[in-house]
PDB file of N, CA and C in Angstrom:
ATOM      1  N   MET A 204       0.870  -1.331  -0.116  1.00  0.00           N
ATOM      2  CA  MET A 204       0.104  -0.215  -0.140  1.00  0.00           C
ATOM      3  C   MET A 204       0.959   1.532   0.207  1.00  0.00           C
ATOM      4  N   THR A 205       2.052   1.308   0.600  1.00  0.00           N
ATOM      5  CA  THR A 205       2.969   2.425   0.658  1.00  0.00           C
ATOM      6  C   THR A 205       3.470   2.628  -0.649  1.00  0.00           C
ATOM      7  N   GLU A 206       3.947   1.887  -1.535  1.00  0.00           N
ATOM      8  CA  GLU A 206       4.155   1.919  -2.655  1.00  0.00           C
ATOM      9  C   GLU A 206       3.076   2.550  -3.554  1.00  0.00           C
ATOM     10  N   ASP A 207       1.932   2.260  -3.674  1.00  0.00           N
ATOM     11  CA  ASP A 207       0.634   2.787  -4.169  1.00  0.00           C
ATOM     12  C   ASP A 207       0.420   4.082  -3.807  1.00  0.00           C
ATOM     13  N   ALA A 208       0.840   4.494  -2.487  1.00  0.00           N
ATOM     14  CA  ALA A 208       0.725   5.944  -2.092  1.00  0.00           C
ATOM     15  C   ALA A 208       1.729   6.622  -2.685  1.00  0.00           C
ATOM     16  N   LYS A 209       2.944   6.286  -2.896  1.00  0.00           N
ATOM     17  CA  LYS A 209       4.060   6.729  -3.345  1.00  0.00           C
ATOM     18  C   LYS A 209       3.802   7.314  -4.732  1.00  0.00           C
ATOM     19  N   ASN A 210       3.284   6.428  -5.327  1.00  0.00           N
ATOM     20  CA  ASN A 210       2.883   6.437  -6.902  1.00  0.00           C
ATOM     21  C   ASN A 210       1.739   7.328  -7.148  1.00  0.00           C
ATOM     22  N   ALA A 211       0.988   7.495  -6.438  1.00  0.00           N
ATOM     23  CA  ALA A 211      -0.327   8.258  -6.349  1.00  0.00           C
ATOM     24  C   ALA A 211       0.454   9.806  -6.550  1.00  0.00           C
ATOM     25  N   ILE A 212       1.141  10.010  -5.510  1.00  0.00           N
ATOM     26  CA  ILE A 212       2.066  11.279  -5.258  1.00  0.00           C
ATOM     27  C   ILE A 212       2.859  11.779  -6.485  1.00  0.00           C
ATOM     28  N   MET A 213       3.639  10.765  -7.140  1.00  0.00           N
ATOM     29  CA  MET A 213       4.277  11.126  -8.205  1.00  0.00           C
ATOM     30  C   MET A 213       3.359  11.326  -9.297  1.00  0.00           C
ATOM     31  N   LYS A 214       2.211  10.693  -9.538  1.00  0.00           N
ATOM     32  CA  LYS A 214       1.364  10.871 -10.767  1.00  0.00           C
ATOM     33  C   LYS A 214       0.506  11.968 -10.440  1.00  0.00           C
ATOM     34  N   TYR A 215       0.369  12.831  -9.229  1.00  0.00           N
ATOM     35  CA  TYR A 215      -0.325  14.017  -9.015  1.00  0.00           C
ATOM     36  C   TYR A 215      -1.689  13.566  -9.028  1.00  0.00           C
ATOM     37  N   ASP A 216      -2.068  12.080  -8.602  1.00  0.00           N
ATOM     38  CA  ASP A 216      -3.481  11.384  -8.530  1.00  0.00           C
ATOM     39  C   ASP A 216      -4.015  11.506  -7.431  1.00  0.00           C
ATOM     40  N   ASN A 217      -4.959  12.810  -7.551  1.00  0.00           N
ATOM     41  CA  ASN A 217      -5.641  12.918  -5.786  1.00  0.00           C
ATOM     42  C   ASN A 217      -6.673  11.959  -5.576  1.00  0.00           C
ATOM     43  N   LYS A 218      -7.349  11.452  -6.719  1.00  0.00           N
ATOM     44  CA  LYS A 218      -8.400  10.559  -6.345  1.00  0.00           C
ATOM     45  C   LYS A 218      -7.860   9.367  -5.894  1.00  0.00           C
ATOM     46  N   ALA A 219      -6.686   8.733  -6.417  1.00  0.00           N
ATOM     47  CA  ALA A 219      -6.194   7.574  -5.993  1.00  0.00           C
ATOM     48  C   ALA A 219      -5.564   7.631  -4.525  1.00  0.00           C
ATOM     49  N   ALA A 220      -4.842   9.136  -4.431  1.00  0.00           N
ATOM     50  CA  ALA A 220      -4.192   9.106  -2.844  1.00  0.00           C
ATOM     51  C   ALA A 220      -5.389   9.109  -2.008  1.00  0.00           C
ATOM     52  N   ALA A 221      -6.591   9.454  -2.283  1.00  0.00           N
ATOM     53  CA  ALA A 221      -7.578   9.506  -1.013  1.00  0.00           C
ATOM     54  C   ALA A 221      -8.301   8.043  -0.990  1.00  0.00           C
ATOM     55  N   GLU A 222      -8.227   7.334  -1.990  1.00  0.00           N
ATOM     56  CA  GLU A 222      -8.935   6.088  -2.002  1.00  0.00           C
ATOM     57  C   GLU A 222      -7.848   5.360  -1.526  1.00  0.00           C
ATOM     58  N   ILE A 223      -6.647   5.395  -1.369  1.00  0.00           N
ATOM     59  CA  ILE A 223      -5.479   4.221  -0.839  1.00  0.00           C
ATOM     60  C   ILE A 223      -5.791   4.746   0.679  1.00  0.00           C
ATOM     61  N   ALA A 224      -6.175   5.936   0.998  1.00  0.00           N
ATOM     62  CA  ALA A 224      -6.182   6.457   2.403  1.00  0.00           C
ATOM     63  C   ALA A 224      -7.235   5.884   3.015  1.00  0.00           C
ATOM     64  N   LYS A 225      -8.543   5.952   2.398  1.00  0.00           N
ATOM     65  CA  LYS A 225      -9.530   5.229   2.849  1.00  0.00           C
ATOM     66  C   LYS A 225      -9.457   3.844   2.967  1.00  0.00           C
ATOM     67  N   LYS A 226      -8.949   3.147   2.261  1.00  0.00           N
ATOM     68  CA  LYS A 226      -8.653   1.615   2.244  1.00  0.00           C
ATOM     69  C   LYS A 226      -7.707   1.466   3.406  1.00  0.00           C
ATOM     70  N   ALA A 227      -6.427   2.071   3.693  1.00  0.00           N
ATOM     71  CA  ALA A 227      -6.222   2.132   4.665  1.00  0.00           C
ATOM     72  C   ALA A 227      -6.661   2.102   6.142  1.00  0.00           C
ATOM     73  N   VAL A 228      -7.525   2.986   6.394  1.00  0.00           N
ATOM     74  CA  VAL A 228      -8.374   3.366   7.402  1.00  0.00           C
ATOM     75  C   VAL A 228      -9.250   2.165   7.551  1.00  0.00           C
ATOM     76  N   ALA A 229      -9.959   1.618   6.642  1.00  0.00           N
ATOM     77  CA  ALA A 229     -10.875   0.485   6.485  1.00  0.00           C
ATOM     78  C   ALA A 229     -10.269  -0.600   6.925  1.00  0.00           C
ATOM     79  N   GLU A 230      -9.167  -0.564   6.699  1.00  0.00           N
ATOM     80  CA  GLU A 230      -8.340  -2.327   6.847  1.00  0.00           C
ATOM     81  C   GLU A 230      -7.342  -2.096   8.074  1.00  0.00           C
ATOM     82  N   GLY A 231      -7.406  -0.623   8.817  1.00  0.00           N
ATOM     83  CA  GLY A 231      -6.941  -0.712  10.062  1.00  0.00           C
ATOM     84  C   GLY A 231      -5.344  -0.566   9.932  1.00  0.00           C
ATOM     85  N   ALA A 232      -4.710  -0.203   8.754  1.00  0.00           N
ATOM     86  CA  ALA A 232      -3.236  -0.098   8.637  1.00  0.00           C
ATOM     87  C   ALA A 232      -2.704   0.969   9.463  1.00  0.00           C
ATOM     88  N   ASP A 233      -1.461   0.574   9.629  1.00  0.00           N
ATOM     89  CA  ASP A 233      -0.631   1.900  10.295  1.00  0.00           C
ATOM     90  C   ASP A 233      -0.655   3.092   9.551  1.00  0.00           C
ATOM     91  N   LEU A 234      -1.289   4.033   9.839  1.00  0.00           N
ATOM     92  CA  LEU A 234      -1.533   5.066   9.115  1.00  0.00           C
ATOM     93  C   LEU A 234      -0.299   6.011   9.063  1.00  0.00           C
ATOM     94  N   VAL A 235       0.663   6.217  10.061  1.00  0.00           N
ATOM     95  CA  VAL A 235       1.769   6.540  10.260  1.00  0.00           C
ATOM     96  C   VAL A 235       2.777   6.247   9.271  1.00  0.00           C
ATOM     97  N   ASP A 236       2.916   5.004   9.273  1.00  0.00           N
ATOM     98  CA  ASP A 236       3.742   4.137   8.493  1.00  0.00           C
ATOM     99  C   ASP A 236       3.376   4.642   6.867  1.00  0.00           C
ATOM    100  N   LEU A 237       2.165   4.474   6.707  1.00  0.00           N
ATOM    101  CA  LEU A 237       1.483   4.975   5.185  1.00  0.00           C
ATOM    102  C   LEU A 237       2.097   6.151   4.908  1.00  0.00           C
ATOM    103  N   ILE A 238       1.905   7.369   6.025  1.00  0.00           N
ATOM    104  CA  ILE A 238       2.370   8.506   5.623  1.00  0.00           C
ATOM    105  C   ILE A 238       3.700   8.641   5.359  1.00  0.00           C
ATOM    106  N   GLU A 239       4.603   8.232   6.203  1.00  0.00           N
ATOM    107  CA  GLU A 239       5.844   8.272   6.304  1.00  0.00           C
ATOM    108  C   GLU A 239       6.757   7.535   4.842  1.00  0.00           C
ATOM    109  N   ASN A 240       6.199   6.370   4.870  1.00  0.00           N
ATOM    110  CA  ASN A 240       6.948   5.477   3.694  1.00  0.00           C
ATOM    111  C   ASN A 240       6.087   5.430   2.374  1.00  0.00           C
ATOM    112  N   GLY A 241       4.924   6.102   2.391  1.00  0.00           N
ATOM    113  CA  GLY A 241       4.394   6.216   1.085  1.00  0.00           C
ATOM    114  C   GLY A 241       4.288   7.706   0.574  1.00  0.00           C
ATOM    115  N   TYR A 242       3.169   8.465   1.169  1.00  0.00           N
ATOM    116  CA  TYR A 242       2.962   9.830   0.494  1.00  0.00           C
ATOM    117  C   TYR A 242       4.227  10.676   0.859  1.00  0.00           C
ATOM    118  N   SER A 243       5.079  10.703   1.959  1.00  0.00           N
ATOM    119  CA  SER A 243       6.135  11.505   2.377  1.00  0.00           C
ATOM    120  C   SER A 243       7.156  10.827   1.503  1.00  0.00           C
ATOM    121  N   ALA A 244       7.345   9.710   1.163  1.00  0.00           N
ATOM    122  CA  ALA A 244       8.395   9.363   0.400  1.00  0.00           C
ATOM    123  C   ALA A 244       8.222   9.798  -1.042  1.00  0.00           C
ATOM    124  N   GLY A 245       6.667   9.677  -1.584  1.00  0.00           N
ATOM    125  CA  GLY A 245       6.404  10.453  -2.943  1.00  0.00           C
ATOM    126  C   GLY A 245       6.931  11.953  -2.933  1.00  0.00           C
ATOM    127  N   MET A 246       6.639  12.465  -1.789  1.00  0.00           N
ATOM    128  CA  MET A 246       6.984  13.953  -1.884  1.00  0.00           C
ATOM    129  C   MET A 246       8.534  14.069  -1.832  1.00  0.00           C
ATOM    130  N   THR A 247       9.330  13.327  -1.236  1.00  0.00           N
ATOM    131  CA  THR A 247      10.635  13.410  -1.088  1.00  0.00           C
ATOM    132  C   THR A 247      11.288  13.230  -2.463  1.00  0.00           C
ATOM    133  N   GLU A 248      10.844  12.210  -3.280  1.00  0.00           N
ATOM    134  CA  GLU A 248      11.175  12.000  -4.804  1.00  0.00           C
ATOM    135  C   GLU A 248      10.835  13.477  -5.449  1.00  0.00           C
ATOM    136  N   VAL A 249       9.725  13.799  -5.638  1.00  0.00           N
ATOM    137  CA  VAL A 249       9.183  14.875  -6.171  1.00  0.00           C
ATOM    138  C   VAL A 249      10.187  15.979  -5.876  1.00  0.00           C
ATOM    139  N   GLY A 250      10.493  16.191  -4.663  1.00  0.00           N
ATOM    140  CA  GLY A 250      11.529  17.174  -4.178  1.00  0.00           C
ATOM    141  C   GLY A 250      12.938  17.153  -4.839  1.00  0.00           C
ATOM    142  N   ALA A 251      13.289  15.816  -4.922  1.00  0.00           N
ATOM    143  CA  ALA A 251      14.552  15.732  -5.054  1.00  0.00           C
ATOM    144  C   ALA A 251      14.786  15.806  -6.900  1.00  0.00           C
ATOM    145  N   LEU A 252      13.679  15.643  -7.651  1.00  0.00           N
ATOM    146  CA  LEU A 252      13.356  15.878  -8.924  1.00  0.00           C
ATOM    147  C   LEU A 252      13.288  17.226  -9.424  1.00  0.00           C
ATOM    148  N   PHE A 253      12.753  18.163  -8.288  1.00  0.00           N
ATOM    149  CA  PHE A 253      12.485  19.571  -8.611  1.00  0.00           C
ATOM    150  C   PHE A 253      13.987  20.052  -8.372  1.00  0.00           C
ATOM    151  N   GLU A 254      14.945  19.479  -7.354  1.00  0.00           N
ATOM    152  CA  GLU A 254      16.106  20.092  -7.081  1.00  0.00           C
ATOM    153  C   GLU A 254      16.914  19.860  -8.370  1.00  0.00           C
ATOM    154  N   ALA A 255      16.816  18.767  -9.057  1.00  0.00           N
ATOM    155  CA  ALA A 255      17.528  18.518  -9.988  1.00  0.00           C
ATOM    156  C   ALA A 255      17.004  18.924 -11.488  1.00  0.00           C
ATOM    157  N   LYS A 256      16.154  19.843 -11.425  1.00  0.00           N
ATOM    158  CA  LYS A 256      15.370  20.705 -12.549  1.00  0.00           C
ATOM    159  C   LYS A 256      15.024  19.685 -13.628  1.00  0.00           C
ATOM    160  N   LYS A 257      14.395  18.548 -13.102  1.00  0.00           N
ATOM    161  CA  LYS A 257      13.520  17.736 -13.774  1.00  0.00           C
ATOM    162  C   LYS A 257      11.993  17.871 -13.550  1.00  0.00           C
ATOM    163  N   LEU A 258      11.697  18.474 -12.744  1.00  0.00           N
ATOM    164  CA  LEU A 258      10.249  18.856 -12.253  1.00  0.00           C
ATOM    165  C   LEU A 258      10.139  20.290 -12.119  1.00  0.00           C
ATOM    166  N   TYR A 259       9.120  21.050 -12.023  1.00  0.00           N
ATOM    167  CA  TYR A 259       8.993  22.633 -11.945  1.00  0.00           C
ATOM    168  C   TYR A 259       8.112  22.674 -10.739  1.00  0.00           C
ATOM    169  N   LEU A 260       7.995  24.045 -10.182  1.00  0.00           N
ATOM    170  CA  LEU A 260       7.239  24.326  -9.288  1.00  0.00           C
ATOM    171  C   LEU A 260       5.822  23.759  -9.330  1.00  0.00           C
ATOM    172  N   PRO A 261       5.034  23.954 -10.589  1.00  0.00           N
ATOM    173  CA  PRO A 261       3.846  23.559 -10.561  1.00  0.00           C
ATOM    174  C   PRO A 261       3.591  21.997 -10.267  1.00  0.00           C
ATOM    175  N   HIS A 262       4.626  21.207 -10.750  1.00  0.00           N
ATOM    176  CA  HIS A 262       4.476  19.652 -10.559  1.00  0.00           C
ATOM    177  C   HIS A 262       4.603  19.566  -8.741  1.00  0.00           C
ATOM    178  N   VAL A 263       5.680  20.218  -8.033  1.00  0.00           N
ATOM    179  CA  VAL A 263       5.628  20.164  -6.669  1.00  0.00           C
ATOM    180  C   VAL A 263       4.253  20.620  -6.216  1.00  0.00           C
ATOM    181  N   MET A 264       3.625  21.695  -6.536  1.00  0.00           N
ATOM    182  CA  MET A 264       2.421  21.996  -6.113  1.00  0.00           C
ATOM    183  C   MET A 264       1.003  21.110  -6.238  1.00  0.00           C
ATOM    184  N   ALA A 265       1.095  20.397  -7.445  1.00  0.00           N
ATOM    185  CA  ALA A 265       0.224  19.334  -7.792  1.00  0.00           C
ATOM    186  C   ALA A 265       0.553  18.135  -6.750  1.00  0.00           C
ATOM    187  N   ALA A 266       1.695  17.886  -6.570  1.00  0.00           N
ATOM    188  CA  ALA A 266       2.049  16.708  -5.732  1.00  0.00           C
ATOM    189  C   ALA A 266       1.597  17.042  -4.131  1.00  0.00           C
ATOM    190  N   ALA A 267       1.602  18.443  -3.874  1.00  0.00           N
ATOM    191  CA  ALA A 267       1.519  18.626  -2.499  1.00  0.00           C
ATOM    192  C   ALA A 267      -0.126  18.722  -2.380  1.00  0.00           C
ATOM    193  N   ALA A 268      -1.010  19.055  -3.414  1.00  0.00           N
ATOM    194  CA  ALA A 268      -2.270  19.170  -3.401  1.00  0.00           C
ATOM    195  C   ALA A 268      -2.725  17.280  -3.369  1.00  0.00           C
ATOM    196  N   THR A 269      -2.134  16.535  -3.923  1.00  0.00           N
ATOM    197  CA  THR A 269      -2.551  15.125  -3.852  1.00  0.00           C
ATOM    198  C   THR A 269      -1.956  14.330  -2.444  1.00  0.00           C
ATOM    199  N   MET A 270      -0.976  14.889  -1.945  1.00  0.00           N
ATOM    200  CA  MET A 270      -0.673  14.800  -0.330  1.00  0.00           C
ATOM    201  C   MET A 270      -1.800  15.335   0.516  1.00  0.00           C
ATOM    202  N   ASN A 271      -2.253  16.376   0.328  1.00  0.00           N
ATOM    203  CA  ASN A 271      -3.316  17.036   1.081  1.00  0.00           C
ATOM    204  C   ASN A 271      -4.660  16.332   1.117  1.00  0.00           C
ATOM    205  N   ALA A 272      -5.014  15.617  -0.293  1.00  0.00           N
ATOM    206  CA  ALA A 272      -6.210  14.658  -0.668  1.00  0.00           C
ATOM    207  C   ALA A 272      -6.223  13.876   0.447  1.00  0.00           C
ATOM    208  N   ALA A 273      -5.050  12.947   0.568  1.00  0.00           N
ATOM    209  CA  ALA A 273      -4.849  11.646   1.559  1.00  0.00           C
ATOM    210  C   ALA A 273      -4.938  12.465   2.990  1.00  0.00           C
ATOM    211  N   MET A 274      -4.166  13.298   3.124  1.00  0.00           N
ATOM    212  CA  MET A 274      -4.008  13.908   4.814  1.00  0.00           C
ATOM    213  C   MET A 274      -5.365  14.425   5.170  1.00  0.00           C
ATOM    214  N   GLU A 275      -6.292  14.754   4.397  1.00  0.00           N
ATOM    215  CA  GLU A 275      -7.737  15.249   4.966  1.00  0.00           C
ATOM    216  C   GLU A 275      -8.298  14.047   5.343  1.00  0.00           C
ATOM    217  N   ILE A 276      -8.111  12.714   4.860  1.00  0.00           N
ATOM    218  CA  ILE A 276      -8.746  11.805   5.201  1.00  0.00           C
ATOM    219  C   ILE A 276      -8.042  10.982   6.667  1.00  0.00           C
ATOM    220  N   LEU A 277      -6.589  11.123   6.234  1.00  0.00           N
ATOM    221  CA  LEU A 277      -5.747  10.447   7.409  1.00  0.00           C
ATOM    222  C   LEU A 277      -5.605  11.249   8.811  1.00  0.00           C
ATOM    223  N   GLU A 278      -5.578  12.615   8.886  1.00  0.00           N
ATOM    224  CA  GLU A 278      -5.386  13.402  10.122  1.00  0.00           C
ATOM    225  C   GLU A 278      -6.618  12.942  11.007  1.00  0.00           C
ATOM    226  N   PRO A 279      -7.592  13.090  10.682  1.00  0.00           N
ATOM    227  CA  PRO A 279      -9.005  12.905  11.582  1.00  0.00           C
ATOM    228  C   PRO A 279      -8.709  11.540  12.290  1.00  0.00           C
ATOM    229  N   GLU A 280      -8.294  10.576  11.443  1.00  0.00           N
ATOM    230  CA  GLU A 280      -8.077   9.056  11.927  1.00  0.00           C
ATOM    231  C   GLU A 280      -7.047   9.086  13.010  1.00  0.00           C
ATOM    232  N   ILE A 281      -6.140   9.866  12.515  1.00  0.00           N
ATOM    233  CA  ILE A 281      -4.736   9.744  13.461  1.00  0.00           C
ATOM    234  C   ILE A 281      -5.181  10.533  14.978  1.00  0.00           C
ATOM    235  N   ALA A 282      -5.888  11.564  14.773  1.00  0.00           N
ATOM    236  CA  ALA A 282      -6.434  12.269  15.982  1.00  0.00           C
ATOM    237  C   ALA A 282      -7.100  11.577  16.883  1.00  0.00           C
ATOM    238  N   LYS A 283      -7.978  10.687  16.096  1.00  0.00           N
ATOM    239  CA  LYS A 283      -8.939   9.623  16.932  1.00  0.00           C
ATOM    240  C   LYS A 283      -8.270   8.688  17.788  1.00  0.00           C
ATOM    241  N   LYS A 284      -7.072   8.251  17.283  1.00  0.00           N
ATOM    242  CA  LYS A 284      -6.274   7.303  18.249  1.00  0.00           C
ATOM    243  C   LYS A 284      -5.323   7.812  18.776  1.00  0.00           C
ATOM    244  N   GLY A 285      -5.436   9.382  19.095  1.00  0.00           N
ATOM    245  CA  GLY A 285      -4.863   9.899  20.022  1.00  0.00           C
ATOM    246  C   GLY A 285      -3.125  10.557  19.811  1.00  0.00           C
ATOM    247  N   ALA A 286      -2.900  10.119  18.386  1.00  0.00           N
ATOM    248  CA  ALA A 286      -1.620  10.371  18.043  1.00  0.00           C
ATOM    249  C   ALA A 286      -1.672  11.760  17.176  1.00  0.00           C
ATOM    250  N   GLY A 287      -1.125  12.694  17.772  1.00  0.00           N
ATOM    251  CA  GLY A 287      -0.894  14.190  16.986  1.00  0.00           C
ATOM    252  C   GLY A 287      -0.552  13.956  15.720  1.00  0.00           C
ATOM    253  N   VAL A 288      -0.834  14.467  14.661  1.00  0.00           N
ATOM    254  CA  VAL A 288      -0.342  14.720  13.370  1.00  0.00           C
ATOM    255  C   VAL A 288       1.117  15.128  13.662  1.00  0.00           C
ATOM    256  N   GLY A 289       2.069  14.578  13.197  1.00  0.00           N
ATOM    257  CA  GLY A 289       3.502  14.969  13.341  1.00  0.00           C
ATOM    258  C   GLY A 289       3.931  14.169  14.215  1.00  0.00           C
ATOM    259  N   THR A 290       3.426  13.173  15.204  1.00  0.00           N
ATOM    260  CA  THR A 290       3.739  12.288  16.098  1.00  0.00           C
ATOM    261  C   THR A 290       4.515  11.272  15.018  1.00  0.00           C
ATOM    262  N   GLY A 291       5.793  11.188  15.543  1.00  0.00           N
ATOM    263  CA  GLY A 291       6.342   9.931  14.857  1.00  0.00           C
ATOM    264  C   GLY A 291       6.742  10.213  13.545  1.00  0.00           C
ATOM    265  N   LEU A 292       6.482  11.363  12.593  1.00  0.00           N
ATOM    266  CA  LEU A 292       6.635  11.617  11.571  1.00  0.00           C
ATOM    267  C   LEU A 292       7.771  12.220  11.226  1.00  0.00           C
ATOM    268  N   GLY A 293       8.715  12.294  12.099  1.00  0.00           N
ATOM    269  CA  GLY A 293      10.174  12.781  11.930  1.00  0.00           C
ATOM    270  C   GLY A 293      10.095  14.414  11.576  1.00  0.00           C
ATOM    271  N   THR A 294       9.145  15.271  11.912  1.00  0.00           N
ATOM    272  CA  THR A 294       8.918  16.470  11.618  1.00  0.00           C
ATOM    273  C   THR A 294       9.472  17.404  12.947  1.00  0.00           C
TER     274      THR A 294
END
């Protein structure tokens, strides 16, 4: 599931990112792991490509919008479990 999340970010696919997040919640997956090793990993790769001048600012913004689509679903679920958003995310 983390690889799918990363790919959704890399493809700027908001719908897929949200669907993956919903599926993770429904299956009781480790949401922090999904964020760290899926969505954030995709953002890291987008950032590296931007630094290498292989992507441009609109690509980074599209990837961020995709991440936000997933986080809108994941943040409330993480809060319900008592972990603050950012807890264990290395931020």
